[in-house]
Amino acid sequence: MMDSMIAKVLVSAEEIDELTTRIAAKIDEDYSGRGDKRLVLLGILKGSVVFLGDLMRKLKTPHEIEFMKVSSYGAGTKSTGELKIHLDVTRSDLGDCDIIIVEDIIDSGRTLSHLVRYLKERGAVSVRTCTCLDKPSRREVDFSADYVGREIPDEFVVGYGLDYDEKYRMLPYVGVLAPEAYTGSAE
Ligand code: IMP
Ligand code: MG
């Protein structure tokens, strides 16, 4: 049973519902009356997909979606600080787009700080960042997101899109893995 591997629930489904409602309302407020520009939610695969889906259904502002797949993470649970682009945005009209990057969690801050710079270089009108979870105590570069669902302590979490070894993404809450979950899947 998946849930038996969860030592504690850090962010409940109810709290996720509240934080997504709050963020969507703030984005609606910030992006109203912008004329012809397109609003693009750019989901970072794979961890952001559940959060992105919730935001899409709660936003009243018309928007489009795009995805990028990047990694700044090596094997295991420590960040390597390297950003690799595995899947890029191919559209050529970024000069007409306001972009909100949607991420599952900010740890070192390297992924998002690199991505903001990259998308501005590609000519986006504006680039903001939105994260469901934030671990400010783990920062290695000076970075803060424009929209933050919830700050959490320095613990490795899974669920609501976040994985450990591709597992646990489907859990409807965010939880801390029990120590047993780390044994048995080592190479
Ligand atoms: P950063 O570049 O160090 O900020 O890395 C952020 C990325 O690290 C996220 O998109 C996640 O993929 C991954 N990550 C960081 N902390 C966790 C965690 O607690 N659980 C699952 N993935 C995490
Ligand atoms: Mg990720």
JSON list of C-alpha atoms and ligand atoms in Angstrom, two decimals:
[
{"chain": "A", "resi": 1, "resn": "MET", "atom": "CA", "xyz": [0.00, 0.00, 0.00]},
{"chain": "A", "resi": 2, "resn": "MET", "atom": "CA", "xyz": [1.43, 3.40, -1.08]},
{"chain": "A", "resi": 3, "resn": "ASP", "atom": "CA", "xyz": [0.16, 5.34, 1.92]},
{"chain": "A", "resi": 4, "resn": "SER", "atom": "CA", "xyz": [1.94, 3.02, 4.34]},
{"chain": "A", "resi": 5, "resn": "MET", "atom": "CA", "xyz": [5.25, 4.38, 2.99]},
{"chain": "A", "resi": 6, "resn": "ILE", "atom": "CA", "xyz": [4.29, 7.92, 4.06]},
{"chain": "A", "resi": 7, "resn": "ALA", "atom": "CA", "xyz": [5.66, 8.81, 7.50]},
{"chain": "A", "resi": 8, "resn": "LYS", "atom": "CA", "xyz": [3.64, 12.01, 7.74]},
{"chain": "A", "resi": 9, "resn": "VAL", "atom": "CA", "xyz": [1.36, 14.21, 5.68]},
{"chain": "A", "resi": 10, "resn": "LEU", "atom": "CA", "xyz": [2.88, 17.67, 5.28]},
{"chain": "A", "resi": 11, "resn": "VAL", "atom": "CA", "xyz": [0.27, 19.34, 3.05]},
{"chain": "A", "resi": 12, "resn": "SER", "atom": "CA", "xyz": [-3.22, 17.85, 3.04]},
{"chain": "A", "resi": 13, "resn": "ALA", "atom": "CA", "xyz": [-5.55, 17.68, 0.04]},
{"chain": "A", "resi": 14, "resn": "GLU", "atom": "CA", "xyz": [-7.70, 20.37, 1.68]},
{"chain": "A", "resi": 15, "resn": "GLU", "atom": "CA", "xyz": [-4.73, 22.67, 2.09]},
{"chain": "A", "resi": 16, "resn": "ILE", "atom": "CA", "xyz": [-3.71, 22.06, -1.53]},
{"chain": "A", "resi": 17, "resn": "ASP", "atom": "CA", "xyz": [-7.23, 23.03, -2.60]},
{"chain": "A", "resi": 18, "resn": "GLU", "atom": "CA", "xyz": [-6.93, 26.25, -0.62]},
{"chain": "A", "resi": 19, "resn": "LEU", "atom": "CA", "xyz": [-3.49, 27.20, -1.87]},
{"chain": "A", "resi": 20, "resn": "THR", "atom": "CA", "xyz": [-4.36, 26.55, -5.53]},
{"chain": "A", "resi": 21, "resn": "THR", "atom": "CA", "xyz": [-7.52, 28.66, -5.17]},
{"chain": "A", "resi": 22, "resn": "ARG", "atom": "CA", "xyz": [-5.49, 31.49, -3.60]},
{"chain": "A", "resi": 23, "resn": "ILE", "atom": "CA", "xyz": [-2.79, 31.42, -6.29]},
{"chain": "A", "resi": 24, "resn": "ALA", "atom": "CA", "xyz": [-5.29, 31.26, -9.18]},
{"chain": "A", "resi": 25, "resn": "ALA", "atom": "CA", "xyz": [-7.16, 34.28, -7.75]},
{"chain": "A", "resi": 26, "resn": "LYS", "atom": "CA", "xyz": [-3.91, 36.25, -7.45]},
{"chain": "A", "resi": 27, "resn": "ILE", "atom": "CA", "xyz": [-2.88, 35.40, -11.03]},
{"chain": "A", "resi": 28, "resn": "ASP", "atom": "CA", "xyz": [-6.35, 36.46, -12.26]},
{"chain": "A", "resi": 29, "resn": "GLU", "atom": "CA", "xyz": [-5.91, 39.76, -10.45]},
{"chain": "A", "resi": 30, "resn": "ASP", "atom": "CA", "xyz": [-2.37, 40.32, -11.78]},
{"chain": "A", "resi": 31, "resn": "TYR", "atom": "CA", "xyz": [-3.05, 39.37, -15.40]},
{"chain": "A", "resi": 32, "resn": "SER", "atom": "CA", "xyz": [-6.37, 41.09, -16.08]},
{"chain": "A", "resi": 33, "resn": "GLY", "atom": "CA", "xyz": [-6.58, 43.71, -18.84]},
{"chain": "A", "resi": 34, "resn": "ARG", "atom": "CA", "xyz": [-3.36, 42.89, -20.66]},
{"chain": "A", "resi": 35, "resn": "GLY", "atom": "CA", "xyz": [-4.67, 43.40, -24.18]},
{"chain": "A", "resi": 36, "resn": "ASP", "atom": "CA", "xyz": [-3.61, 41.01, -26.93]},
{"chain": "A", "resi": 37, "resn": "LYS", "atom": "CA", "xyz": [-0.74, 39.23, -25.22]},
{"chain": "A", "resi": 38, "resn": "ARG", "atom": "CA", "xyz": [-1.04, 35.53, -24.64]},
{"chain": "A", "resi": 39, "resn": "LEU", "atom": "CA", "xyz": [-0.74, 34.12, -21.15]},
{"chain": "A", "resi": 40, "resn": "VAL", "atom": "CA", "xyz": [1.22, 30.87, -21.20]},
{"chain": "A", "resi": 41, "resn": "LEU", "atom": "CA", "xyz": [1.53, 28.54, -18.23]},
{"chain": "A", "resi": 42, "resn": "LEU", "atom": "CA", "xyz": [4.77, 26.67, -18.76]},
{"chain": "A", "resi": 43, "resn": "GLY", "atom": "CA", "xyz": [4.74, 23.43, -16.80]},
{"chain": "A", "resi": 44, "resn": "ILE", "atom": "CA", "xyz": [8.04, 21.84, -15.89]},
{"chain": "A", "resi": 45, "resn": "LEU", "atom": "CA", "xyz": [7.75, 18.09, -16.45]},
{"chain": "A", "resi": 46, "resn": "LYS", "atom": "CA", "xyz": [7.00, 15.90, -14.80]},
{"chain": "A", "resi": 47, "resn": "GLY", "atom": "CA", "xyz": [6.43, 17.08, -11.24]},
{"chain": "A", "resi": 48, "resn": "SER", "atom": "CA", "xyz": [4.25, 20.11, -12.01]},
{"chain": "A", "resi": 49, "resn": "VAL", "atom": "CA", "xyz": [1.49, 18.39, -13.98]},
{"chain": "A", "resi": 50, "resn": "VAL", "atom": "CA", "xyz": [-0.99, 17.85, -11.14]},
{"chain": "A", "resi": 51, "resn": "PHE", "atom": "CA", "xyz": [-0.53, 21.38, -9.80]},
{"chain": "A", "resi": 52, "resn": "LEU", "atom": "CA", "xyz": [-0.77, 22.80, -13.33]},
{"chain": "A", "resi": 53, "resn": "GLY", "atom": "CA", "xyz": [-4.03, 20.94, -13.93]},
{"chain": "A", "resi": 54, "resn": "ASP", "atom": "CA", "xyz": [-5.52, 22.33, -10.74]},
{"chain": "A", "resi": 55, "resn": "LEU", "atom": "CA", "xyz": [-4.45, 25.89, -11.59]},
{"chain": "A", "resi": 56, "resn": "MET", "atom": "CA", "xyz": [-5.89, 25.60, -15.12]},
{"chain": "A", "resi": 57, "resn": "ARG", "atom": "CA", "xyz": [-9.29, 24.66, -13.76]},
{"chain": "A", "resi": 58, "resn": "LYS", "atom": "CA", "xyz": [-9.30, 27.48, -11.21]},
{"chain": "A", "resi": 59, "resn": "LEU", "atom": "CA", "xyz": [-7.99, 30.31, -13.41]},
{"chain": "A", "resi": 60, "resn": "LYS", "atom": "CA", "xyz": [-10.58, 32.56, -15.00]},
{"chain": "A", "resi": 61, "resn": "THR", "atom": "CA", "xyz": [-7.99, 34.24, -17.22]},
{"chain": "A", "resi": 62, "resn": "PRO", "atom": "CA", "xyz": [-7.76, 32.57, -20.64]},
{"chain": "A", "resi": 63, "resn": "HIS", "atom": "CA", "xyz": [-4.39, 30.90, -21.02]},
{"chain": "A", "resi": 64, "resn": "GLU", "atom": "CA", "xyz": [-2.42, 28.39, -23.03]},
{"chain": "A", "resi": 65, "resn": "ILE", "atom": "CA", "xyz": [-0.08, 25.68, -21.80]},
{"chain": "A", "resi": 66, "resn": "GLU", "atom": "CA", "xyz": [3.40, 24.58, -22.82]},
{"chain": "A", "resi": 67, "resn": "PHE", "atom": "CA", "xyz": [5.85, 22.18, -21.25]},
{"chain": "A", "resi": 68, "resn": "MET", "atom": "CA", "xyz": [9.58, 21.92, -20.78]},
{"chain": "A", "resi": 69, "resn": "LYS", "atom": "CA", "xyz": [11.53, 19.04, -19.36]},
{"chain": "A", "resi": 70, "resn": "VAL", "atom": "CA", "xyz": [14.73, 20.01, -17.63]},
{"chain": "A", "resi": 71, "resn": "SER", "atom": "CA", "xyz": [16.85, 18.48, -14.96]},
{"chain": "A", "resi": 72, "resn": "SER", "atom": "CA", "xyz": [19.12, 19.98, -12.40]},
{"chain": "A", "resi": 73, "resn": "TYR", "atom": "CA", "xyz": [18.97, 16.84, -10.35]},
{"chain": "A", "resi": 74, "resn": "GLY", "atom": "CA", "xyz": [21.30, 13.84, -10.37]},
{"chain": "A", "resi": 75, "resn": "ALA", "atom": "CA", "xyz": [20.48, 10.40, -9.05]},
{"chain": "A", "resi": 76, "resn": "GLY", "atom": "CA", "xyz": [19.26, 10.22, -5.48]},
{"chain": "A", "resi": 77, "resn": "THR", "atom": "CA", "xyz": [18.05, 13.15, -3.48]},
{"chain": "A", "resi": 78, "resn": "LYS", "atom": "CA", "xyz": [20.74, 15.81, -3.89]},
{"chain": "A", "resi": 79, "resn": "SER", "atom": "CA", "xyz": [20.80, 18.59, -6.48]},
{"chain": "A", "resi": 80, "resn": "THR", "atom": "CA", "xyz": [23.79, 18.62, -8.84]},
{"chain": "A", "resi": 81, "resn": "GLY", "atom": "CA", "xyz": [23.31, 22.20, -9.95]},
{"chain": "A", "resi": 82, "resn": "GLU", "atom": "CA", "xyz": [23.46, 21.31, -13.66]},
{"chain": "A", "resi": 83, "resn": "LEU", "atom": "CA", "xyz": [20.57, 22.38, -15.88]},
{"chain": "A", "resi": 84, "resn": "LYS", "atom": "CA", "xyz": [19.91, 20.21, -18.91]},
{"chain": "A", "resi": 85, "resn": "ILE", "atom": "CA", "xyz": [17.08, 20.91, -21.37]},
{"chain": "A", "resi": 86, "resn": "HIS", "atom": "CA", "xyz": [15.50, 17.62, -22.42]},
{"chain": "A", "resi": 87, "resn": "LEU", "atom": "CA", "xyz": [12.35, 19.09, -24.01]},
{"chain": "A", "resi": 88, "resn": "ASP", "atom": "CA", "xyz": [12.13, 22.69, -25.14]},
{"chain": "A", "resi": 89, "resn": "VAL", "atom": "CA", "xyz": [9.35, 25.11, -26.13]},
{"chain": "A", "resi": 90, "resn": "THR", "atom": "CA", "xyz": [9.23, 25.12, -29.93]},
{"chain": "A", "resi": 91, "resn": "ARG", "atom": "CA", "xyz": [6.75, 27.98, -30.55]},
{"chain": "A", "resi": 92, "resn": "SER", "atom": "CA", "xyz": [8.31, 31.06, -32.14]},
{"chain": "A", "resi": 93, "resn": "ASP", "atom": "CA", "xyz": [5.91, 33.72, -30.82]},
{"chain": "A", "resi": 94, "resn": "LEU", "atom": "CA", "xyz": [7.34, 34.14, -27.32]},
{"chain": "A", "resi": 95, "resn": "GLY", "atom": "CA", "xyz": [7.54, 37.86, -28.14]},
{"chain": "A", "resi": 96, "resn": "ASP", "atom": "CA", "xyz": [3.72, 37.90, -27.78]},
{"chain": "A", "resi": 97, "resn": "CYS", "atom": "CA", "xyz": [3.64, 35.86, -24.56]},
{"chain": "A", "resi": 98, "resn": "ASP", "atom": "CA", "xyz": [3.54, 36.52, -20.85]},
{"chain": "A", "resi": 99, "resn": "ILE", "atom": "CA", "xyz": [4.93, 33.35, -19.31]},
{"chain": "A", "resi": 100, "resn": "ILE", "atom": "CA", "xyz": [4.33, 31.89, -15.88]},
{"chain": "A", "resi": 101, "resn": "ILE", "atom": "CA", "xyz": [6.66, 28.98, -15.21]},
{"chain": "A", "resi": 102, "resn": "VAL", "atom": "CA", "xyz": [4.85, 26.39, -13.08]},
{"chain": "A", "resi": 103, "resn": "GLU", "atom": "CA", "xyz": [7.07, 24.22, -10.89]},
{"chain": "A", "resi": 104, "resn": "ASP", "atom": "CA", "xyz": [6.38, 21.61, -8.24]},
{"chain": "A", "resi": 105, "resn": "ILE", "atom": "CA", "xyz": [9.04, 22.63, -5.74]},
{"chain": "A", "resi": 106, "resn": "ILE", "atom": "CA", "xyz": [12.03, 24.96, -5.37]},
{"chain": "A", "resi": 107, "resn": "ASP", "atom": "CA", "xyz": [15.08, 23.54, -3.69]},
{"chain": "A", "resi": 108, "resn": "SER", "atom": "CA", "xyz": [18.50, 25.06, -4.61]},
{"chain": "A", "resi": 109, "resn": "GLY", "atom": "CA", "xyz": [16.73, 27.57, -6.88]},
{"chain": "A", "resi": 110, "resn": "ARG", "atom": "CA", "xyz": [19.01, 26.72, -9.81]},
{"chain": "A", "resi": 111, "resn": "THR", "atom": "CA", "xyz": [16.36, 25.28, -12.15]},
{"chain": "A", "resi": 112, "resn": "LEU", "atom": "CA", "xyz": [14.08, 28.30, -12.03]},
{"chain": "A", "resi": 113, "resn": "SER", "atom": "CA", "xyz": [16.77, 30.97, -12.02]},
{"chain": "A", "resi": 114, "resn": "HIS", "atom": "CA", "xyz": [18.31, 29.40, -15.16]},
{"chain": "A", "resi": 115, "resn": "LEU", "atom": "CA", "xyz": [14.93, 29.02, -16.82]},
{"chain": "A", "resi": 116, "resn": "VAL", "atom": "CA", "xyz": [13.83, 32.61, -16.23]},
{"chain": "A", "resi": 117, "resn": "ARG", "atom": "CA", "xyz": [17.03, 33.86, -17.86]},
{"chain": "A", "resi": 118, "resn": "TYR", "atom": "CA", "xyz": [16.64, 31.40, -20.75]},
{"chain": "A", "resi": 119, "resn": "LEU", "atom": "CA", "xyz": [13.04, 32.41, -21.52]},
{"chain": "A", "resi": 120, "resn": "LYS", "atom": "CA", "xyz": [13.85, 36.12, -21.36]},
{"chain": "A", "resi": 121, "resn": "GLU", "atom": "CA", "xyz": [16.68, 35.50, -23.83]},
{"chain": "A", "resi": 122, "resn": "ARG", "atom": "CA", "xyz": [14.15, 33.76, -26.07]},
{"chain": "A", "resi": 123, "resn": "GLY", "atom": "CA", "xyz": [12.19, 37.04, -26.11]},
{"chain": "A", "resi": 124, "resn": "ALA", "atom": "CA", "xyz": [9.23, 36.44, -23.79]},
{"chain": "A", "resi": 125, "resn": "VAL", "atom": "CA", "xyz": [7.37, 39.67, -22.91]},
{"chain": "A", "resi": 126, "resn": "SER", "atom": "CA", "xyz": [7.46, 38.77, -19.22]},
{"chain": "A", "resi": 127, "resn": "VAL", "atom": "CA", "xyz": [8.45, 35.75, -17.16]},
{"chain": "A", "resi": 128, "resn": "ARG", "atom": "CA", "xyz": [7.12, 35.01, -13.69]},
{"chain": "A", "resi": 129, "resn": "THR", "atom": "CA", "xyz": [7.40, 31.88, -11.60]},
{"chain": "A", "resi": 130, "resn": "CYS", "atom": "CA", "xyz": [4.88, 29.88, -9.62]},
{"chain": "A", "resi": 131, "resn": "THR", "atom": "CA", "xyz": [5.71, 26.98, -7.34]},
{"chain": "A", "resi": 132, "resn": "CYS", "atom": "CA", "xyz": [3.52, 24.74, -5.26]},
{"chain": "A", "resi": 133, "resn": "LEU", "atom": "CA", "xyz": [6.19, 24.13, -2.62]},
{"chain": "A", "resi": 134, "resn": "ASP", "atom": "CA", "xyz": [9.31, 26.00, -1.56]},
{"chain": "A", "resi": 135, "resn": "LYS", "atom": "CA", "xyz": [12.23, 24.93, 0.62]},
{"chain": "A", "resi": 136, "resn": "PRO", "atom": "CA", "xyz": [13.89, 28.32, 1.28]},
{"chain": "A", "resi": 137, "resn": "SER", "atom": "CA", "xyz": [16.46, 26.83, 3.67]},
{"chain": "A", "resi": 138, "resn": "ARG", "atom": "CA", "xyz": [17.98, 24.86, 0.75]},
{"chain": "A", "resi": 139, "resn": "ARG", "atom": "CA", "xyz": [18.76, 27.83, -1.51]},
{"chain": "A", "resi": 140, "resn": "GLU", "atom": "CA", "xyz": [22.15, 27.90, -3.24]},
{"chain": "A", "resi": 141, "resn": "VAL", "atom": "CA", "xyz": [21.34, 30.86, -5.49]},
{"chain": "A", "resi": 142, "resn": "ASP", "atom": "CA", "xyz": [19.40, 33.99, -4.63]},
{"chain": "A", "resi": 143, "resn": "PHE", "atom": "CA", "xyz": [15.95, 33.27, -6.01]},
{"chain": "A", "resi": 144, "resn": "SER", "atom": "CA", "xyz": [12.35, 33.74, -4.93]},
{"chain": "A", "resi": 145, "resn": "ALA", "atom": "CA", "xyz": [9.21, 32.81, -6.86]},
{"chain": "A", "resi": 146, "resn": "ASP", "atom": "CA", "xyz": [6.38, 35.25, -7.60]},
{"chain": "A", "resi": 147, "resn": "TYR", "atom": "CA", "xyz": [3.69, 32.80, -6.46]},
{"chain": "A", "resi": 148, "resn": "VAL", "atom": "CA", "xyz": [4.37, 30.29, -3.70]},
{"chain": "A", "resi": 149, "resn": "GLY", "atom": "CA", "xyz": [1.85, 27.76, -2.43]},
{"chain": "A", "resi": 150, "resn": "ARG", "atom": "CA", "xyz": [3.54, 26.74, 0.77]},
{"chain": "A", "resi": 151, "resn": "GLU", "atom": "CA", "xyz": [6.99, 26.89, 2.35]},
{"chain": "A", "resi": 152, "resn": "ILE", "atom": "CA", "xyz": [8.18, 23.59, 3.80]},
{"chain": "A", "resi": 153, "resn": "PRO", "atom": "CA", "xyz": [11.16, 22.54, 5.91]},
{"chain": "A", "resi": 154, "resn": "ASP", "atom": "CA", "xyz": [14.19, 20.72, 4.50]},
{"chain": "A", "resi": 155, "resn": "GLU", "atom": "CA", "xyz": [12.62, 17.30, 4.05]},
{"chain": "A", "resi": 156, "resn": "PHE", "atom": "CA", "xyz": [12.30, 15.16, 0.92]},
{"chain": "A", "resi": 157, "resn": "VAL", "atom": "CA", "xyz": [8.62, 15.06, -0.02]},
{"chain": "A", "resi": 158, "resn": "VAL", "atom": "CA", "xyz": [6.47, 13.11, -2.47]},
{"chain": "A", "resi": 159, "resn": "GLY", "atom": "CA", "xyz": [2.91, 13.18, -3.77]},
{"chain": "A", "resi": 160, "resn": "TYR", "atom": "CA", "xyz": [0.80, 15.70, -5.70]},
{"chain": "A", "resi": 161, "resn": "GLY", "atom": "CA", "xyz": [3.11, 15.21, -8.70]},
{"chain": "A", "resi": 162, "resn": "LEU", "atom": "CA", "xyz": [6.38, 14.83, -6.80]},
{"chain": "A", "resi": 163, "resn": "ASP", "atom": "CA", "xyz": [8.18, 11.54, -7.01]},
{"chain": "A", "resi": 164, "resn": "TYR", "atom": "CA", "xyz": [10.84, 9.40, -5.51]},
{"chain": "A", "resi": 165, "resn": "ASP", "atom": "CA", "xyz": [12.19, 7.06, -8.20]},
{"chain": "A", "resi": 166, "resn": "GLU", "atom": "CA", "xyz": [9.07, 7.83, -10.33]},
{"chain": "A", "resi": 167, "resn": "LYS", "atom": "CA", "xyz": [6.75, 6.60, -7.60]},
{"chain": "A", "resi": 168, "resn": "TYR", "atom": "CA", "xyz": [4.17, 8.36, -5.39]},
{"chain": "A", "resi": 169, "resn": "ARG", "atom": "CA", "xyz": [3.23, 11.11, -7.89]},
{"chain": "A", "resi": 170, "resn": "MET", "atom": "CA", "xyz": [-0.46, 10.15, -7.75]},
{"chain": "A", "resi": 171, "resn": "LEU", "atom": "CA", "xyz": [-0.95, 10.73, -4.03]},
{"chain": "A", "resi": 172, "resn": "PRO", "atom": "CA", "xyz": [-3.50, 13.55, -3.50]},
{"chain": "A", "resi": 173, "resn": "TYR", "atom": "CA", "xyz": [-1.44, 15.10, -0.68]},
{"chain": "A", "resi": 174, "resn": "VAL", "atom": "CA", "xyz": [2.24, 15.93, -0.03]},
{"chain": "A", "resi": 175, "resn": "GLY", "atom": "CA", "xyz": [4.00, 13.69, 2.44]},
{"chain": "A", "resi": 176, "resn": "VAL", "atom": "CA", "xyz": [7.37, 12.71, 3.85]},
{"chain": "A", "resi": 177, "resn": "LEU", "atom": "CA", "xyz": [8.54, 9.22, 2.95]},
{"chain": "A", "resi": 178, "resn": "ALA", "atom": "CA", "xyz": [9.13, 6.65, 5.64]},
{"chain": "A", "resi": 179, "resn": "PRO", "atom": "CA", "xyz": [12.74, 5.39, 5.87]},
{"chain": "A", "resi": 180, "resn": "GLU", "atom": "CA", "xyz": [11.65, 1.93, 4.62]},
{"chain": "A", "resi": 181, "resn": "ALA", "atom": "CA", "xyz": [10.73, 3.49, 1.26]},
{"chain": "A", "resi": 182, "resn": "TYR", "atom": "CA", "xyz": [14.41, 4.16, 0.54]},
{"chain": "A", "resi": 183, "resn": "THR", "atom": "CA", "xyz": [15.51, 0.60, 1.07]},
{"chain": "A", "resi": 184, "resn": "GLY", "atom": "CA", "xyz": [15.01, -1.99, -1.63]},
{"chain": "A", "resi": 185, "resn": "SER", "atom": "CA", "xyz": [15.10, 0.32, -4.66]},
{"chain": "A", "resi": 186, "resn": "ALA", "atom": "CA", "xyz": [18.82, 1.09, -4.48]},
{"chain": "A", "resi": 187, "resn": "GLU", "atom": "CA", "xyz": [20.87, 0.03, -7.51]},
{"chain": "B", "resi": 1, "resn": "IMP", "atom": "P1", "xyz": [16.32, 23.08, -7.75]},
{"chain": "B", "resi": 1, "resn": "IMP", "atom": "O1", "xyz": [16.91, 23.43, -9.07]},
{"chain": "B", "resi": 1, "resn": "IMP", "atom": "O2", "xyz": [17.37, 22.58, -6.80]},
{"chain": "B", "resi": 1, "resn": "IMP", "atom": "O3", "xyz": [15.49, 24.19, -7.15]},
{"chain": "B", "resi": 1, "resn": "IMP", "atom": "O4", "xyz": [15.47, 21.80, -8.00]},
{"chain": "B", "resi": 1, "resn": "IMP", "atom": "C1", "xyz": [14.10, 21.73, -8.02]},
{"chain": "B", "resi": 1, "resn": "IMP", "atom": "C2", "xyz": [13.75, 20.33, -8.49]},
{"chain": "B", "resi": 1, "resn": "IMP", "atom": "O5", "xyz": [14.30, 19.36, -7.61]},
{"chain": "B", "resi": 1, "resn": "IMP", "atom": "C3", "xyz": [12.25, 20.09, -8.47]},
{"chain": "B", "resi": 1, "resn": "IMP", "atom": "O6", "xyz": [11.66, 20.34, -9.71]},
{"chain": "B", "resi": 1, "resn": "IMP", "atom": "C4", "xyz": [12.16, 18.61, -8.13]},
{"chain": "B", "resi": 1, "resn": "IMP", "atom": "O7", "xyz": [12.20, 17.85, -9.31]},
{"chain": "B", "resi": 1, "resn": "IMP", "atom": "C5", "xyz": [13.39, 18.30, -7.36]},
{"chain": "B", "resi": 1, "resn": "IMP", "atom": "N1", "xyz": [13.12, 18.22, -5.90]},
{"chain": "B", "resi": 1, "resn": "IMP", "atom": "C6", "xyz": [13.61, 19.04, -4.95]},
{"chain": "B", "resi": 1, "resn": "IMP", "atom": "N2", "xyz": [13.17, 18.70, -3.73]},
{"chain": "B", "resi": 1, "resn": "IMP", "atom": "C7", "xyz": [12.37, 17.63, -3.91]},
{"chain": "B", "resi": 1, "resn": "IMP", "atom": "C8", "xyz": [11.59, 16.82, -3.00]},
{"chain": "B", "resi": 1, "resn": "IMP", "atom": "O8", "xyz": [11.54, 17.02, -1.77]},
{"chain": "B", "resi": 1, "resn": "IMP", "atom": "N3", "xyz": [10.88, 15.81, -3.56]},
{"chain": "B", "resi": 1, "resn": "IMP", "atom": "C9", "xyz": [10.88, 15.55, -4.90]},
{"chain": "B", "resi": 1, "resn": "IMP", "atom": "N4", "xyz": [11.59, 16.29, -5.79]},
{"chain": "B", "resi": 1, "resn": "IMP", "atom": "C10", "xyz": [12.33, 17.32, -5.29]},
{"chain": "B", "resi": 2, "resn": "MG", "atom": "MG", "xyz": [11.11, 18.64, -11.08]}
]
